[in-house]
Amino acid sequence: MWATFILSSCSSIDCPLNNFIRTKYVLSGNVTTLTDTLTVSALKVDGKDTILLNRKIAAEYFLIPISYTQASDRLIFKLTSPQSVTVTDTVVVNKINMPHFESVDCPATFFHTITDLKWTRNAIDSMVITKSLVDNDTIGGHIQVYFKPGH
């Protein structure tokens, strides 16, 4: 009779289940919940865009992935009212990228430090960095967004 043995190993290192790093944007000021539908796209280096958040309704906050190696992310915030009126703002997030390793057993990830924000002022009144370190902790948020009333 043949016996089959399966060898397995365990590691004392607990790798994060999700190494997907995101920036948390929290609505503040007069508009703490959007009445408009929000879509956020990233403009990539090749000039094309990719949708990061698609048609978020009644947002109080939202999570947006952050690029690993670019020095800045260029985002398009597109707000569409229930009457199908669209307002668009461009947001530029400047940052420092820092490789982060838990262990050789875990996949590499990047943490980021937000250094500066720039934005157009069509629907967005202002933005404030509240937590510059973007890692796998989104509690409390990283950026406060102040939308103009009516959005």
mmCIF file of C-alpha atoms in Angstrom:
data_model
loop_
_atom_site.group_PDB
_atom_site.id
_atom_site.type_symbol
_atom_site.label_atom_id
_atom_site.label_comp_id
_atom_site.label_asym_id
_atom_site.label_seq_id
_atom_site.Cartn_x
_atom_site.Cartn_y
_atom_site.Cartn_z
ATOM 1 C CA MET A 1 0.000 0.000 0.000
ATOM 2 C CA TRP A 2 1.294 3.410 -0.943
ATOM 3 C CA ALA A 3 1.137 6.293 1.492
ATOM 4 C CA THR A 4 0.919 9.864 0.367
ATOM 5 C CA PHE A 5 2.411 12.608 2.467
ATOM 6 C CA ILE A 6 1.757 16.277 1.971
ATOM 7 C CA LEU A 7 4.294 18.662 3.338
ATOM 8 C CA SER A 8 3.274 22.115 4.299
ATOM 9 C CA SER A 9 4.915 24.927 6.099
ATOM 10 C CA CYS A 10 3.636 27.659 8.277
ATOM 11 C CA SER A 11 4.994 31.105 8.697
ATOM 12 C CA SER A 12 4.784 33.211 11.819
ATOM 13 C CA ILE A 13 4.489 36.300 9.596
ATOM 14 C CA ASP A 14 0.942 37.428 8.874
ATOM 15 C CA CYS A 15 0.911 39.169 5.523
ATOM 16 C CA PRO A 16 -1.811 41.743 4.988
ATOM 17 C CA LEU A 17 -4.772 40.204 3.182
ATOM 18 C CA ASN A 18 -5.150 43.326 1.104
ATOM 19 C CA ASN A 19 -2.065 45.254 0.040
ATOM 20 C CA PHE A 20 -4.228 47.561 -2.070
ATOM 21 C CA ILE A 21 -3.398 51.059 -0.797
ATOM 22 C CA ARG A 22 -6.147 53.674 -1.136
ATOM 23 C CA THR A 23 -6.626 57.316 -0.244
ATOM 24 C CA LYS A 24 -9.760 58.150 1.739
ATOM 25 C CA TYR A 25 -11.517 61.378 0.740
ATOM 26 C CA VAL A 26 -14.039 62.640 3.324
ATOM 27 C CA LEU A 27 -16.707 65.243 2.519
ATOM 28 C CA SER A 28 -16.645 68.186 4.918
ATOM 29 C CA GLY A 29 -18.174 71.626 5.333
ATOM 30 C CA ASN A 30 -21.662 72.451 4.029
ATOM 31 C CA VAL A 31 -21.818 69.363 1.790
ATOM 32 C CA THR A 32 -21.248 66.187 3.807
ATOM 33 C CA THR A 33 -23.307 63.947 1.508
ATOM 34 C CA LEU A 34 -23.349 64.368 -2.261
ATOM 35 C CA THR A 35 -26.714 64.656 -3.987
ATOM 36 C CA ASP A 36 -24.940 64.279 -7.346
ATOM 37 C CA THR A 37 -23.459 61.066 -8.741
ATOM 38 C CA LEU A 38 -19.645 60.979 -8.528
ATOM 39 C CA THR A 39 -17.276 59.299 -10.981
ATOM 40 C CA VAL A 40 -13.507 59.570 -10.455
ATOM 41 C CA SER A 41 -11.034 58.742 -13.220
ATOM 42 C CA ALA A 42 -7.247 58.781 -13.286
ATOM 43 C CA LEU A 43 -5.349 60.260 -16.225
ATOM 44 C CA LYS A 44 -2.537 57.853 -16.970
ATOM 45 C CA VAL A 45 0.906 58.756 -18.305
ATOM 46 C CA ASP A 46 -0.068 57.620 -21.820
ATOM 47 C CA GLY A 47 -2.903 60.182 -21.859
ATOM 48 C CA LYS A 48 -5.687 57.629 -21.461
ATOM 49 C CA ASP A 49 -7.943 57.539 -18.451
ATOM 50 C CA THR A 50 -9.189 54.753 -16.230
ATOM 51 C CA ILE A 51 -12.259 54.815 -13.999
ATOM 52 C CA LEU A 52 -11.427 54.375 -10.318
ATOM 53 C CA LEU A 53 -14.863 55.108 -8.852
ATOM 54 C CA ASN A 54 -17.952 54.625 -11.002
ATOM 55 C CA ARG A 55 -21.189 56.513 -10.308
ATOM 56 C CA LYS A 56 -21.034 56.686 -6.518
ATOM 57 C CA ILE A 57 -24.380 57.886 -5.163
ATOM 58 C CA ALA A 58 -24.931 59.711 -1.845
ATOM 59 C CA ALA A 59 -21.222 59.689 -1.035
ATOM 60 C CA GLU A 60 -20.058 60.828 2.414
ATOM 61 C CA TYR A 61 -16.549 59.556 1.710
ATOM 62 C CA PHE A 62 -14.851 57.529 -0.990
ATOM 63 C CA LEU A 63 -11.689 55.464 -1.393
ATOM 64 C CA ILE A 64 -9.440 56.027 -4.410
ATOM 65 C CA PRO A 65 -6.428 53.849 -5.298
ATOM 66 C CA ILE A 66 -3.117 55.675 -5.437
ATOM 67 C CA SER A 67 -0.432 54.964 -8.045
ATOM 68 C CA TYR A 68 2.677 53.129 -6.920
ATOM 69 C CA THR A 69 5.494 54.946 -8.659
ATOM 70 C CA GLN A 70 4.293 58.211 -10.191
ATOM 71 C CA ALA A 71 5.249 61.410 -8.360
ATOM 72 C CA SER A 72 1.715 62.726 -8.796
ATOM 73 C CA ASP A 73 -1.742 61.425 -9.596
ATOM 74 C CA ARG A 74 -4.031 63.422 -11.856
ATOM 75 C CA LEU A 75 -7.683 62.691 -11.080
ATOM 76 C CA ILE A 76 -10.889 63.797 -12.796
ATOM 77 C CA PHE A 77 -13.888 64.273 -10.485
ATOM 78 C CA LYS A 78 -17.088 64.200 -12.529
ATOM 79 C CA LEU A 79 -20.321 65.143 -10.755
ATOM 80 C CA THR A 80 -23.630 64.491 -12.518
ATOM 81 C CA SER A 81 -26.824 65.939 -11.059
ATOM 82 C CA PRO A 82 -30.195 64.145 -11.130
ATOM 83 C CA GLN A 83 -31.059 66.529 -14.006
ATOM 84 C CA SER A 84 -28.018 65.182 -15.955
ATOM 85 C CA VAL A 85 -25.966 68.378 -15.562
ATOM 86 C CA THR A 86 -22.265 67.471 -15.355
ATOM 87 C CA VAL A 87 -19.517 69.450 -13.615
ATOM 88 C CA THR A 88 -15.886 68.330 -13.794
ATOM 89 C CA ASP A 89 -12.866 69.151 -11.631
ATOM 90 C CA THR A 90 -9.247 68.085 -11.992
ATOM 91 C CA VAL A 91 -7.339 67.162 -8.835
ATOM 92 C CA VAL A 92 -3.553 66.681 -8.726
ATOM 93 C CA VAL A 93 -2.157 64.763 -5.759
ATOM 94 C CA ASN A 94 1.615 65.184 -5.378
ATOM 95 C CA LYS A 95 3.272 62.519 -3.261
ATOM 96 C CA ILE A 96 6.401 60.683 -2.226
ATOM 97 C CA ASN A 97 6.359 56.912 -2.813
ATOM 98 C CA MET A 98 8.021 54.646 -0.260
ATOM 99 C CA PRO A 99 8.448 50.879 -0.780
ATOM 100 C CA HIS A 100 7.174 48.930 2.217
ATOM 101 C CA PHE A 101 8.086 45.337 3.059
ATOM 102 C CA GLU A 102 6.444 43.309 5.830
ATOM 103 C CA SER A 103 8.617 40.280 5.178
ATOM 104 C CA VAL A 104 10.249 38.402 2.311
ATOM 105 C CA ASP A 105 7.243 36.072 2.517
ATOM 106 C CA CYS A 106 4.836 38.908 1.709
ATOM 107 C CA PRO A 107 4.371 40.800 -1.551
ATOM 108 C CA ALA A 108 5.877 44.281 -1.683
ATOM 109 C CA THR A 109 3.658 47.310 -1.459
ATOM 110 C CA PHE A 110 4.114 51.074 -1.481
ATOM 111 C CA PHE A 111 3.129 53.604 1.149
ATOM 112 C CA HIS A 112 2.904 57.284 0.218
ATOM 113 C CA THR A 113 3.228 60.712 1.763
ATOM 114 C CA ILE A 114 0.941 63.336 0.241
ATOM 115 C CA THR A 115 2.923 66.554 -0.098
ATOM 116 C CA ASP A 116 0.581 68.854 -2.005
ATOM 117 C CA LEU A 117 -2.867 69.119 -3.611
ATOM 118 C CA LYS A 118 -4.035 71.230 -6.534
ATOM 119 C CA TRP A 119 -7.565 71.360 -7.934
ATOM 120 C CA THR A 120 -9.859 73.295 -10.216
ATOM 121 C CA ARG A 121 -12.793 75.028 -8.566
ATOM 122 C CA ASN A 122 -15.891 74.143 -10.584
ATOM 123 C CA ALA A 123 -17.625 71.980 -7.958
ATOM 124 C CA ILE A 124 -14.808 71.708 -5.403
ATOM 125 C CA ASP A 125 -14.388 74.717 -3.137
ATOM 126 C CA SER A 126 -11.295 73.476 -1.301
ATOM 127 C CA MET A 127 -9.349 70.419 -0.159
ATOM 128 C CA VAL A 128 -7.255 69.837 2.974
ATOM 129 C CA ILE A 129 -4.709 67.111 3.716
ATOM 130 C CA THR A 130 -5.673 65.727 7.147
ATOM 131 C CA LYS A 131 -3.385 62.692 7.198
ATOM 132 C CA SER A 132 -0.457 62.812 4.803
ATOM 133 C CA LEU A 133 0.707 59.205 5.259
ATOM 134 C CA VAL A 134 -1.249 56.876 2.984
ATOM 135 C CA ASP A 135 -0.791 53.294 4.117
ATOM 136 C CA ASN A 136 -3.245 50.458 4.724
ATOM 137 C CA ASP A 137 -5.048 52.474 7.443
ATOM 138 C CA THR A 138 -7.989 54.509 6.118
ATOM 139 C CA ILE A 139 -9.554 55.316 9.498
ATOM 140 C CA GLY A 140 -10.351 59.015 9.699
ATOM 141 C CA GLY A 141 -9.452 59.796 6.108
ATOM 142 C CA HIS A 142 -6.542 61.447 4.321
ATOM 143 C CA ILE A 143 -8.143 64.360 2.462
ATOM 144 C CA GLN A 144 -11.139 66.515 3.341
ATOM 145 C CA VAL A 145 -13.108 67.697 0.305
ATOM 146 C CA TYR A 146 -15.272 70.805 0.534
ATOM 147 C CA PHE A 147 -17.770 70.843 -2.333
ATOM 148 C CA LYS A 148 -19.703 73.964 -3.215
ATOM 149 C CA PRO A 149 -23.378 73.861 -2.144
ATOM 150 C CA GLY A 150 -25.719 72.275 -4.671
ATOM 151 C CA HIS A 151 -23.719 69.086 -5.251
#
